Amino acid sequence: MRTSQYILATLKETPSDAEIVSHQLMLRAGMIRRVASGLYTWLPSGLRVLKKVENIVREEMDKAGAIEMLMPIIQPADLWEESGRWEQFGPELLRINDRHNRPFALGPTHEEVITDFVRKEVSSYKQLPLTLYQVQTKVRDEVRPRFGVMRAREFTMKDAYSFHLSDECLEKTYQVMHKAYCNIFERLGLDYRPVIADTGSIGGSVSHEFHVLAESGEDAIAFSDASDYAANIEKAEALAPAEERPAASKELKAFPTPDARSIAELKEHYGVKPHRGVKTLIVYGAPDENEQRGLVALVLRGDHDLNELKAEKHPLVDSPLEMAKEEDIVAAIGAKPGSLGPVGLSMPIIVDRTANVMADFVAGANKDGEHFSGINWDRDVENYEVADIRNIVEGDPSPCGQGSLQIKRGVEVGHIFQLGTKYSEAMKAGVLSESGKNQVMTMGCYGIGVSRIVAAAIEQNNDQYGIKWPQPIAPFDLAIVPMNMHKSHRIPDIADNLYKGLKDAGLDVLFDDRKERPGVMFNDMELLGVPFTLVIGERNLDENKVELKNRRTGEKLMLDLDSAASEIA
Ligand code: ATP
Ligand code: MG
Ligand code: MG
Ligand code: MG
């Protein structure tokens, strides 16, 4: 590719609306552009990386015996009603009506469509086991799209689904997929960890997530320092022994409502100790000012702008929390509409059904301008089921019994599940067994965030000059930078010959033939993260040499002009 015929679209300034380094660099390196919140155009350089990731994923899926197909993005509501998820999925499911006013969803995942396909096409145990996959655009109306393609509303996922007659068979394929995922992340050259995970809204029993380790990761993962144990934080918390529970508080202290905008400011104002582990917990809403029964908990991870929450109309937490409509909460706790705490006033509120009783909550009183502190939430509050979950911190004993826990941050790039019969039963997907009886199939599903991997790889591979791609997913293998080519008699031909030779040898070569200063060209190639740059300059040519620069190590190697192409290839 010649830069003069390409669109590099690099930017000098760091875009101010990009919070994390991968988002900044993807914009600056000309990989993506924002179209609207959570929606991005992939520019040629970005698309090259996306396709390389996709191909590695595809090759490993094929090797693992999965078979590629393609399902539509638009899915009929009937299928989602059959599985029960039309109701359950919530506002992340983007729903549309067609011209006949028939309801559809833009697929956030494809369990329903694939189960429908397999129940129609597969009728005998002889056709099992069967693993099918696709690489397809997924749509999720994320409550808080952010970090560029890391949490987008439209993204590329590889999703595979397996069908079996028995759980033993499912278990076997699950292990094959687990191994295939490890192969994928090894080949991508990323520092990753498989961790035990909760199954969340997809359902099922056994599940693992694959995380790329990065400080900016939205998830926390816990490892034992003395064994292979690794789990996502929710799972580690669910497995940790429950904390002793504080008694429900008798006396609440009233405070004037602070003029705070964020949870962090509220915490500071009240001197609330940060909650153990990763959660921040602040409670709003009481049915009357002296009673803590019926408090509604708003549990947030990290710091959030309360005004933004209000504006968004729905808060932004992930599982295991559930969203409840304000009217439902009002009905459940017997409060008057509009009487929830000052911040919870006009938005749907999240009810934490899993938090253990914890002390020192802050709550908005049922009175303008007043807050309470020192609240201990009574776990037996009517209408709320509460499980024994506690927050874990670094140094806690590992649930596996060996060693203590270390906590790191990660980006969830893959997630695999043993679904069992959740979908096949609801959708009556059965086959004839050997004994001639109809038997419900058991299923697995296996997702990889192909587009998220691109961003996660940058989080792990960058420096102050730009991206440092692992070779297998670099947009180009090598850049040719001829210095001041337009003032030289011999450089144009030499550069052209090297370009052709390297291309013929099968390399992805970017030939920077712009009339730019060498510094500008070097900066762009470093920003874009091309692993090698071949520099052609008059002075070295006098000695019949060209220079090969390694982006990752900074090493420079002098090559003989005549053998350069064959040596590099
Ligand atoms: P998250 O916890 O980050 O919201 P998830 O658990 O909802 O992800 P899954 O349903 O497990 O996601 O989907 C499989 C994979 O798809 C995830 O592991 C992730 O890599 C990717 N993915 C999910 N949501 C997004 C998104 N909004 N943007 C980009 N990739 C995503
Ligand atoms: Mg999600
Ligand atoms: Mg998740
Ligand atoms: Mg997941």
Coordinates of C-alpha atoms and ligand atoms in Angstrom, one line a residue:
M1 CA 0.0 0.0 0.0
R2 CA 1.3 3.5 -0.9
T3 CA 0.4 6.2 1.6
S4 CA -0.2 8.6 -1.3
Q5 CA -3.1 6.3 -2.4
Y6 CA -4.2 5.5 1.1
I7 CA -6.0 7.3 4.0
L8 CA -3.7 7.4 7.0
A9 CA -5.8 9.9 8.9
T10 CA -3.4 10.2 11.8
L11 CA -3.9 13.0 14.4
K12 CA -1.3 15.0 16.2
E13 CA -3.4 16.0 19.2
T14 CA -4.8 13.6 21.7
P15 CA -8.6 13.8 21.4
S16 CA -9.9 15.2 24.7
D17 CA -13.0 12.9 24.9
A18 CA -11.0 9.7 24.9
E19 CA -10.3 8.5 28.5
I20 CA -8.1 5.5 28.0
V21 CA -5.0 5.0 26.0
S22 CA -6.4 2.5 23.4
H23 CA -9.2 4.8 22.6
Q24 CA -6.9 7.8 22.2
L25 CA -4.4 5.8 20.1
M26 CA -7.1 4.3 17.9
L27 CA -8.3 7.8 17.0
R28 CA -4.8 9.2 16.7
A29 CA -3.5 6.3 14.6
G30 CA -6.5 6.7 12.2
M31 CA -8.1 3.3 13.0
I32 CA -11.6 4.5 14.0
R33 CA -13.8 7.5 14.0
R34 CA -16.9 8.1 16.1
V35 CA -20.2 8.3 14.3
A36 CA -22.4 8.6 17.4
S37 CA -22.2 7.3 21.0
G38 CA -20.9 3.8 20.9
L39 CA -20.9 3.6 17.1
Y40 CA -17.7 3.7 15.1
T41 CA -16.4 3.6 11.5
W42 CA -13.4 1.4 11.1
L43 CA -10.8 3.1 8.8
P44 CA -8.6 1.0 6.6
S45 CA -5.8 0.7 9.2
G46 CA -8.2 -0.3 11.9
L47 CA -10.0 -2.8 9.6
R48 CA -6.7 -4.5 8.8
V49 CA -6.1 -5.2 12.5
L50 CA -9.7 -6.3 13.0
K51 CA -9.5 -8.7 10.1
K52 CA -6.2 -10.2 11.4
V53 CA -7.7 -10.8 14.8
E54 CA -10.8 -12.3 13.1
N55 CA -8.7 -14.6 11.0
I56 CA -6.8 -16.0 13.9
V57 CA -10.1 -16.6 15.8
R58 CA -11.5 -18.2 12.7
E59 CA -8.5 -20.5 12.1
E60 CA -8.6 -21.7 15.7
M61 CA -12.3 -22.3 15.6
D62 CA -11.9 -24.3 12.4
K63 CA -9.1 -26.3 14.0
A64 CA -11.3 -27.0 17.0
G65 CA -13.9 -28.6 14.7
A66 CA -16.4 -25.7 14.7
I67 CA -18.3 -25.0 11.5
E68 CA -18.8 -21.4 10.2
M69 CA -22.2 -20.0 9.2
L70 CA -23.9 -16.6 9.4
M71 CA -27.1 -15.6 11.0
P72 CA -29.0 -12.3 10.6
I73 CA -28.6 -9.3 12.9
I74 CA -32.3 -8.7 12.9
Q75 CA -34.2 -11.3 14.9
P76 CA -37.9 -11.8 15.2
A77 CA -39.4 -11.1 18.7
D78 CA -41.2 -14.5 18.7
L79 CA -38.0 -16.4 19.2
W80 CA -37.1 -14.2 22.1
E81 CA -40.5 -14.6 23.6
E82 CA -40.1 -18.4 23.3
S83 CA -36.9 -18.3 25.4
G84 CA -38.3 -15.8 27.8
R85 CA -35.7 -13.2 27.1
W86 CA -37.9 -10.7 25.4
E87 CA -39.1 -9.8 28.9
Q88 CA -35.9 -10.5 30.8
F89 CA -33.2 -8.8 28.7
G90 CA -34.1 -5.2 29.5
P91 CA -33.2 -2.1 27.6
E92 CA -29.9 -3.4 26.3
L93 CA -31.9 -5.3 23.7
L94 CA -32.5 -2.8 20.9
R95 CA -36.0 -3.3 19.6
I96 CA -37.5 -2.2 16.4
N97 CA -40.8 -2.6 14.5
D98 CA -40.9 -3.3 10.8
R99 CA -43.4 -1.6 8.4
H100 CA -46.1 -4.0 9.3
N101 CA -45.5 -3.1 12.9
R102 CA -44.1 -6.5 13.7
P103 CA -41.5 -6.5 16.6
F104 CA -37.8 -7.4 16.1
A105 CA -34.6 -7.1 18.0
L106 CA -31.1 -6.3 16.8
G107 CA -29.2 -9.3 18.0
P108 CA -27.0 -8.8 21.1
T109 CA -26.3 -12.6 20.9
H110 CA -27.7 -15.5 18.9
E111 CA -28.8 -18.4 21.2
E112 CA -32.4 -18.1 20.1
V113 CA -31.7 -18.0 16.4
I114 CA -29.2 -20.9 16.5
T115 CA -31.5 -23.0 18.7
D116 CA -34.3 -22.5 16.3
F117 CA -32.1 -23.4 13.3
V118 CA -30.8 -26.6 15.0
R119 CA -34.2 -27.8 16.1
K120 CA -35.4 -27.6 12.6
E121 CA -32.4 -29.1 10.8
V122 CA -31.1 -31.7 13.3
S123 CA -33.3 -34.6 14.1
S124 CA -31.1 -37.5 15.1
Y125 CA -28.5 -38.2 17.7
K126 CA -26.3 -39.3 14.8
Q127 CA -25.9 -35.7 13.8
L128 CA -24.4 -34.7 17.2
P129 CA -22.3 -33.3 18.6
L130 CA -22.3 -30.2 16.4
T131 CA -20.5 -26.9 16.9
L132 CA -21.5 -24.0 14.8
Y133 CA -20.0 -20.5 14.8
Q134 CA -20.2 -17.1 13.1
V135 CA -18.3 -13.8 13.2
Q136 CA -21.1 -11.2 13.2
T137 CA -22.0 -7.7 14.2
K138 CA -23.8 -7.6 17.6
V139 CA -25.9 -4.8 18.8
R140 CA -26.3 -3.9 22.5
D141 CA -27.8 -0.6 23.6
E142 CA -25.2 -0.3 26.4
V143 CA -26.3 2.1 29.1
R144 CA -22.9 3.6 29.1
P145 CA -21.0 3.1 25.9
R146 CA -17.4 4.2 26.4
F147 CA -13.7 3.7 25.7
G148 CA -14.3 3.6 22.0
V149 CA -14.8 0.1 20.6
M150 CA -14.1 -1.4 24.0
R151 CA -17.7 -0.9 25.1
A152 CA -19.5 -0.1 21.9
R153 CA -23.2 -0.4 21.0
E154 CA -22.3 -2.2 17.8
F155 CA -19.3 -4.6 17.8
T156 CA -17.9 -7.7 16.2
M157 CA -18.2 -10.9 18.1
K158 CA -17.3 -14.5 17.2
D159 CA -20.0 -16.6 18.8
A160 CA -20.1 -20.4 18.7
Y161 CA -22.8 -22.8 19.9
S162 CA -22.5 -26.5 20.6
F163 CA -25.2 -29.1 20.7
H164 CA -25.0 -32.5 22.5
L165 CA -26.9 -35.5 23.7
S166 CA -25.2 -35.6 27.1
D167 CA -23.5 -33.4 29.6
E168 CA -20.3 -35.4 29.3
C169 CA -20.2 -34.7 25.7
L170 CA -20.8 -31.0 26.3
E171 CA -18.0 -31.0 28.9
K172 CA -15.6 -32.4 26.3
T173 CA -16.4 -29.8 23.7
Y174 CA -16.2 -27.1 26.4
Q175 CA -12.6 -28.2 27.2
V176 CA -11.8 -28.2 23.5
M177 CA -13.1 -24.6 23.2
H178 CA -11.3 -23.6 26.4
K179 CA -8.1 -24.8 24.8
A180 CA -8.9 -23.1 21.5
Y181 CA -9.4 -19.8 23.3
C182 CA -6.0 -20.2 25.0
N183 CA -4.4 -20.8 21.6
I184 CA -6.1 -17.7 20.2
F185 CA -4.8 -15.4 22.9
E186 CA -1.3 -17.0 22.7
R187 CA -1.2 -16.4 19.0
L188 CA -2.4 -12.8 19.5
G189 CA 0.5 -12.3 21.7
L190 CA -1.5 -11.0 24.7
D191 CA -1.1 -11.4 28.4
Y192 CA -4.4 -13.0 29.4
R193 CA -6.0 -15.2 32.1
P194 CA -8.9 -17.6 32.0
V195 CA -11.0 -17.1 35.1
I196 CA -14.0 -18.9 36.6
A197 CA -17.1 -16.7 36.1
D198 CA -20.7 -16.2 37.0
T199 CA -23.1 -17.2 34.3
G200 CA -25.2 -14.0 34.5
S201 CA -28.2 -13.5 32.2
I202 CA -27.0 -16.0 29.5
G203 CA -27.7 -18.7 32.1
G204 CA -26.2 -22.2 32.6
S205 CA -23.9 -23.7 35.2
V206 CA -20.2 -23.7 34.3
S207 CA -18.5 -20.7 32.8
H208 CA -15.1 -19.1 32.2
E209 CA -14.2 -15.6 31.2
F210 CA -10.9 -14.7 29.4
H211 CA -9.4 -11.5 30.5
V212 CA -6.6 -9.4 29.0
L213 CA -4.8 -7.9 31.9
A214 CA -4.8 -4.1 31.8
E215 CA -5.1 -1.3 34.5
S216 CA -7.9 0.3 32.6
G217 CA -10.0 -2.9 32.6
E218 CA -13.5 -2.6 33.8
D219 CA -13.4 -5.9 35.6
A220 CA -11.5 -7.1 38.7
I221 CA -10.2 -10.6 38.8
A222 CA -8.8 -12.5 41.8
F223 CA -5.9 -15.0 41.7
S224 CA -4.5 -17.2 44.3
D225 CA -0.8 -16.6 44.8
A226 CA -0.3 -20.3 45.5
S227 CA -2.4 -22.2 43.0
D228 CA -4.0 -21.9 39.5
Y229 CA -7.2 -20.5 41.1
A230 CA -8.4 -17.5 39.2
A231 CA -12.0 -16.1 39.3
N232 CA -13.7 -12.9 38.3
I233 CA -14.4 -10.8 41.4
E234 CA -18.1 -11.6 41.5
K235 CA -17.5 -15.3 41.5
A236 CA -14.7 -15.0 44.1
E237 CA -17.0 -13.0 46.3
A238 CA -19.8 -15.4 45.9
L239 CA -17.5 -18.2 47.0
A240 CA -15.9 -16.4 49.9
P241 CA -17.3 -17.1 53.4
A242 CA -20.0 -14.7 54.4
E243 CA -19.1 -11.9 56.7
E244 CA -20.8 -11.6 60.1
R245 CA -23.7 -9.4 59.7
P246 CA -24.1 -6.2 61.6
A247 CA -27.4 -5.6 63.4
A248 CA -29.9 -3.3 61.7
S249 CA -29.3 0.2 63.0
K250 CA -31.5 1.7 65.6
E251 CA -30.4 5.2 65.4
L252 CA -29.7 7.1 62.3
K253 CA -27.9 10.4 62.1
A254 CA -29.5 13.0 60.0
F255 CA -27.3 15.3 57.9
P256 CA -28.1 18.1 55.5
T257 CA -28.0 16.8 51.9
P258 CA -24.6 17.9 50.5
D259 CA -24.3 19.8 47.3
A260 CA -22.4 16.9 45.8
R261 CA -22.3 15.9 42.2
S262 CA -20.6 12.5 42.4
I263 CA -20.6 9.4 44.6
A264 CA -17.0 10.2 45.5
E265 CA -17.9 13.6 46.7
L266 CA -20.8 12.2 48.8
K267 CA -18.4 9.6 50.3
E268 CA -16.0 12.3 51.2
H269 CA -18.7 14.5 52.6
Y270 CA -20.0 11.8 54.9
G271 CA -16.6 10.4 55.7
V272 CA -18.0 7.0 54.6
K273 CA -15.2 4.4 54.6
P274 CA -14.7 3.0 51.1
H275 CA -16.4 -0.3 51.0
R276 CA -14.3 -3.3 51.3
G277 CA -13.3 -4.5 47.8
V278 CA -14.4 -2.8 44.7
K279 CA -17.9 -1.7 45.4
T280 CA -19.1 1.7 46.4
L281 CA -22.4 1.6 48.1
I282 CA -24.8 4.3 48.7
V283 CA -28.4 3.9 49.5
Y284 CA -31.3 6.1 48.6
G285 CA -34.9 6.1 49.5
A286 CA -36.7 5.3 52.7
P287 CA -40.4 5.0 53.1
D288 CA -40.3 7.3 56.1
E289 CA -37.6 9.2 57.7
N290 CA -37.0 7.0 60.7
E291 CA -37.3 3.6 59.2
Q292 CA -34.5 2.0 57.3
R293 CA -36.7 -1.0 56.3
G294 CA -37.3 -0.9 52.6
L295 CA -34.3 1.1 51.8
V296 CA -33.4 0.9 48.2
A297 CA -29.8 0.3 47.4
L298 CA -27.9 1.9 44.6
V299 CA -24.7 0.1 44.2
L300 CA -22.1 1.5 41.9
R301 CA -18.6 0.5 41.0
G302 CA -16.2 3.4 40.8
D303 CA -17.1 7.0 40.6
H304 CA -20.1 8.2 38.8
D305 CA -21.7 11.5 38.1
L306 CA -25.1 11.5 39.8
N307 CA -26.5 14.1 37.4
E308 CA -25.6 11.9 34.6
L309 CA -27.3 9.0 36.2
K310 CA -30.5 11.0 36.4
A311 CA -30.2 12.2 32.8
E312 CA -29.5 8.7 31.6
K313 CA -32.8 7.5 33.1
H314 CA -31.2 4.3 34.1
P315 CA -28.1 3.6 36.2
L316 CA -25.2 1.7 34.9
V317 CA -24.2 -1.2 36.9
D318 CA -23.7 -4.7 35.6
S319 CA -24.8 -8.0 37.1
P320 CA -25.6 -9.3 39.7
L321 CA -27.8 -6.3 40.1
E322 CA -31.2 -5.9 38.6
M323 CA -32.9 -2.9 37.4
A324 CA -36.3 -2.1 38.8
K325 CA -38.8 0.5 37.7
E326 CA -39.4 3.3 40.1
E327 CA -43.1 2.4 40.3
D328 CA -42.2 -1.2 41.3
I329 CA -40.0 -0.1 44.1
V330 CA -42.5 2.4 45.2
A331 CA -45.1 -0.3 45.3
A332 CA -42.8 -2.8 47.0
I333 CA -41.8 -0.6 49.8
G334 CA -45.1 1.1 50.2
A335 CA -43.8 4.6 49.5
K336 CA -45.6 7.4 47.8
P337 CA -44.6 8.0 44.2
G338 CA -41.8 10.6 44.1
S339 CA -40.9 10.0 47.7
L340 CA -37.6 8.2 47.1
G341 CA -34.4 9.8 48.1
P342 CA -33.2 13.0 46.5
V343 CA -31.1 11.4 43.9
G344 CA -33.3 8.5 43.2
L345 CA -36.2 10.7 42.6
S346 CA -37.0 10.4 39.0
M347 CA -35.0 7.4 37.7
P348 CA -35.4 3.7 37.8
I349 CA -33.4 2.4 40.7
I350 CA -31.3 -0.6 41.0
V351 CA -32.1 -3.1 43.7
D352 CA -29.2 -5.1 44.9
R353 CA -30.6 -8.5 45.6
T354 CA -27.3 -10.1 46.5
A355 CA -25.5 -7.8 48.8
N356 CA -25.0 -9.0 52.3
V357 CA -25.9 -6.7 55.1
M358 CA -23.4 -4.0 55.3
A359 CA -22.9 -1.2 57.8
D360 CA -22.6 2.5 57.4
F361 CA -24.8 3.2 54.4
V362 CA -25.7 6.7 53.6
A363 CA -29.3 7.3 52.5
G364 CA -31.4 10.1 51.2
A365 CA -34.2 10.8 53.7
N366 CA -37.7 11.0 52.6
K367 CA -37.5 14.7 53.0
D368 CA -36.0 17.4 50.9
G369 CA -32.5 18.4 51.8
E370 CA -31.8 15.7 54.3
H371 CA -29.7 12.6 54.3
F372 CA -29.0 9.8 56.9
S373 CA -25.8 8.1 57.7
G374 CA -24.9 5.1 59.9
I375 CA -27.5 2.9 58.3
N376 CA -27.2 -0.9 58.6
W377 CA -29.4 -2.5 56.1
D378 CA -31.4 -5.4 57.4
R379 CA -31.1 -8.4 55.2
D380 CA -34.5 -9.6 56.1
V381 CA -36.2 -6.6 54.6
E382 CA -39.4 -7.9 53.0
N383 CA -39.4 -8.5 49.3
Y384 CA -35.7 -8.6 48.9
E385 CA -33.8 -11.9 48.6
V386 CA -30.3 -11.5 49.8
A387 CA -27.5 -13.9 49.3
D388 CA -24.3 -14.3 51.2
I389 CA -21.9 -12.3 49.1
R390 CA -19.1 -10.3 50.6
N391 CA -16.5 -8.1 49.1
I392 CA -13.1 -9.5 49.0
V393 CA -9.8 -7.6 49.2
E394 CA -6.3 -8.4 48.3
G395 CA -4.7 -10.8 50.9
D396 CA -8.0 -12.6 51.7
P397 CA -7.7 -16.3 51.8
S398 CA -8.3 -17.9 48.4
P399 CA -11.6 -19.9 48.2
C400 CA -9.6 -22.8 46.8
G401 CA -8.0 -23.2 50.2
Q402 CA -4.5 -22.5 48.9
G403 CA -2.7 -19.2 49.3
S404 CA -4.1 -15.7 49.4
L405 CA -5.8 -13.6 46.8
Q406 CA -4.2 -11.1 44.5
I407 CA -6.5 -8.7 42.7
K408 CA -5.8 -7.3 39.2
R409 CA -7.8 -5.5 36.6
G410 CA -8.8 -7.1 33.3
V411 CA -10.7 -6.6 30.1
E412 CA -13.2 -9.3 29.4
V413 CA -12.4 -10.5 25.9
G414 CA -14.0 -13.9 25.8
H415 CA -16.7 -15.8 27.7
I416 CA -17.7 -19.5 27.4
F417 CA -20.6 -21.2 29.0
Q418 CA -22.0 -24.7 29.6
L419 CA -25.6 -23.7 29.0
G420 CA -27.2 -27.0 29.6
T421 CA -30.8 -27.2 28.5
K422 CA -31.9 -23.6 29.3
Y423 CA -32.6 -22.7 25.6
S424 CA -33.2 -26.2 24.2
E425 CA -35.9 -26.9 26.8
A426 CA -37.7 -23.6 26.5
M427 CA -37.6 -23.8 22.7
K428 CA -38.2 -27.6 22.5
A429 CA -35.0 -28.5 20.6
G430 CA -34.8 -32.2 20.8
V431 CA -33.5 -35.1 18.7
L432 CA -34.3 -38.8 18.4
S433 CA -31.9 -40.7 20.8
E434 CA -30.5 -44.1 20.1
S435 CA -33.5 -45.7 21.8
G436 CA -35.9 -43.8 19.5
K437 CA -37.1 -41.3 22.2
N438 CA -37.1 -37.6 21.8
Q439 CA -34.4 -36.1 23.9
V440 CA -33.7 -32.4 24.6
M441 CA -30.2 -31.4 23.5
T442 CA -27.7 -29.9 25.9
M443 CA -25.8 -26.8 24.8
G444 CA -22.7 -24.7 25.2
C445 CA -21.9 -21.2 23.9
Y446 CA -18.6 -19.5 23.4
G447 CA -18.1 -15.8 22.7
I448 CA -15.1 -13.7 21.8
G449 CA -15.1 -9.9 21.5
V450 CA -13.2 -9.6 18.2
S451 CA -13.4 -5.8 18.1
R452 CA -12.8 -5.4 21.8
I453 CA -9.6 -7.4 21.4
V454 CA -8.2 -4.8 19.1
A455 CA -8.5 -2.1 21.9
A456 CA -7.4 -4.5 24.6
A457 CA -4.2 -5.4 22.6
I458 CA -3.4 -1.6 22.5
E459 CA -3.9 -1.3 26.2
Q460 CA -1.1 -3.8 26.7
N461 CA 1.2 -2.7 23.8
N462 CA 1.9 1.0 23.7
D463 CA 4.4 3.7 24.6
Q464 CA 4.6 7.5 24.4
Y465 CA 5.0 7.4 20.6
G466 CA 2.0 5.2 19.9
I467 CA 1.1 1.6 19.4
K468 CA 3.5 -1.4 19.5
W469 CA 1.5 -4.1 17.7
P470 CA 2.3 -7.7 18.3
Q471 CA 3.4 -8.8 14.8
P472 CA 0.4 -11.2 14.1
I473 CA -2.2 -8.4 14.3
A474 CA -0.2 -5.4 13.0
P475 CA -2.0 -3.5 10.3
F476 CA 1.2 -3.7 8.2
D477 CA 4.2 -6.0 8.7
L478 CA 6.7 -3.4 7.6
A479 CA 6.9 0.3 6.5
I480 CA 9.3 1.6 3.9
V481 CA 10.3 5.2 4.7
P482 CA 12.5 6.8 1.9
M483 CA 14.0 10.0 3.2
N484 CA 13.6 13.0 1.0
M485 CA 12.8 10.8 -2.0
H486 CA 11.6 13.6 -4.1
K487 CA 15.0 15.3 -4.0
S488 CA 16.9 12.1 -4.9
H489 CA 17.7 10.5 -8.2
R490 CA 18.3 7.0 -7.0
I491 CA 15.9 6.6 -4.0
P492 CA 12.6 6.4 -6.0
D493 CA 13.6 3.3 -8.0
I494 CA 15.3 1.6 -5.0
A495 CA 12.3 2.1 -2.8
D496 CA 10.0 1.0 -5.5
N497 CA 12.0 -2.2 -6.0
L498 CA 12.1 -3.0 -2.3
Y499 CA 8.4 -2.4 -2.1
K500 CA 7.6 -4.8 -4.9
G501 CA 10.1 -7.4 -3.7
L502 CA 8.7 -7.4 -0.1
K503 CA 5.1 -7.4 -1.3
D504 CA 5.8 -10.4 -3.6
A505 CA 7.3 -12.2 -0.6
G506 CA 3.9 -12.0 1.0
L507 CA 4.4 -9.1 3.4
D508 CA 1.9 -6.4 4.2
V509 CA 4.0 -3.4 3.3
L510 CA 3.2 0.3 3.7
F511 CA 5.3 2.4 1.4
D512 CA 5.4 6.0 2.6
D513 CA 5.8 7.8 -0.6
R514 CA 4.4 11.1 0.6
K515 CA 6.3 14.4 0.1
E516 CA 6.7 14.7 3.8
R517 CA 9.7 15.4 6.1
P518 CA 11.3 12.2 7.4
G519 CA 10.3 13.1 11.0
V520 CA 6.6 13.3 10.1
M521 CA 6.8 9.9 8.4
F522 CA 8.7 8.3 11.3
N523 CA 6.2 9.7 13.8
D524 CA 3.2 8.3 11.8
M525 CA 4.7 4.8 11.4
E526 CA 5.5 4.7 15.2
L527 CA 2.0 6.0 16.0
L528 CA 0.4 3.3 13.8
G529 CA 2.7 0.8 15.5
V530 CA 4.2 -0.9 12.3
P531 CA 6.6 -3.5 13.8
F532 CA 9.4 -2.8 11.4
T533 CA 10.5 0.3 9.4
L534 CA 12.9 0.1 6.5
V535 CA 14.6 3.5 6.2
I536 CA 16.2 4.4 2.9
G537 CA 18.6 7.4 3.0
E538 CA 21.3 8.9 0.8
R539 CA 24.1 8.5 3.3
N540 CA 23.5 4.8 3.9
L541 CA 23.0 4.2 0.2
D542 CA 26.5 5.5 -0.4
E543 CA 27.6 2.4 1.5
N544 CA 25.0 0.3 -0.2
K545 CA 23.1 -0.1 3.0
V546 CA 19.5 0.4 4.3
E547 CA 18.4 0.5 7.9
L548 CA 15.8 -1.7 9.5
K549 CA 14.2 -0.4 12.7
N550 CA 12.3 -2.6 15.2
R551 CA 9.4 -0.7 16.8
R552 CA 9.2 -2.9 19.9
T553 CA 12.9 -3.0 20.8
G554 CA 14.1 0.2 19.2
E555 CA 17.0 -1.9 17.7
K556 CA 18.4 -0.7 14.4
L557 CA 20.0 -3.1 11.9
M558 CA 22.0 -2.3 8.9
L559 CA 21.3 -4.5 5.9
D560 CA 23.0 -4.7 2.5
L561 CA 20.7 -3.2 -0.1
D562 CA 21.0 -6.1 -2.4
S563 CA 20.0 -8.8 0.1
A564 CA 17.7 -6.6 2.2
A565 CA 14.4 -7.9 0.7
S566 CA 15.3 -11.6 0.9
E567 CA 16.7 -11.2 4.5
I568 CA 13.6 -9.5 5.7
A569 CA 11.2 -11.9 4.0
Ligands
ATP1 P1 -19.3 -7.0 29.6 O1 -19.3 -7.6 30.9 O2 -18.0 -6.3 29.2 O3 -20.5 -6.1 29.4 P2 -20.6 -9.3 28.6 O4 -20.3 -10.2 29.7 O5 -21.9 -8.5 28.6 O6 -19.4 -8.2 28.5 P3 -20.8 -11.5 26.8 O7 -22.3 -11.5 26.7 O8 -20.1 -12.5 27.6 O9 -20.4 -10.0 27.2 O10 -20.3 -11.4 25.3 C1 -19.1 -12.1 24.8 C2 -18.0 -11.1 24.5 O11 -18.4 -10.0 23.7 C3 -17.4 -10.4 25.8 O12 -16.5 -11.2 26.5 C4 -16.7 -9.2 25.2 O13 -15.4 -9.5 24.8 C5 -17.6 -8.8 24.0 N1 -18.5 -7.7 24.3 C6 -19.6 -7.6 25.1 N2 -20.1 -6.4 25.1 C7 -19.4 -5.7 24.3 C8 -19.4 -4.3 23.9 N3 -20.4 -3.5 24.3 N4 -18.5 -3.8 23.0 C9 -17.5 -4.6 22.6 N5 -17.4 -5.9 22.9 C10 -18.3 -6.4 23.8
MG2 MG -22.4 -6.6 29.0
MG3 MG -19.3 -9.6 31.6
MG4 MG -19.6 -12.1 29.6

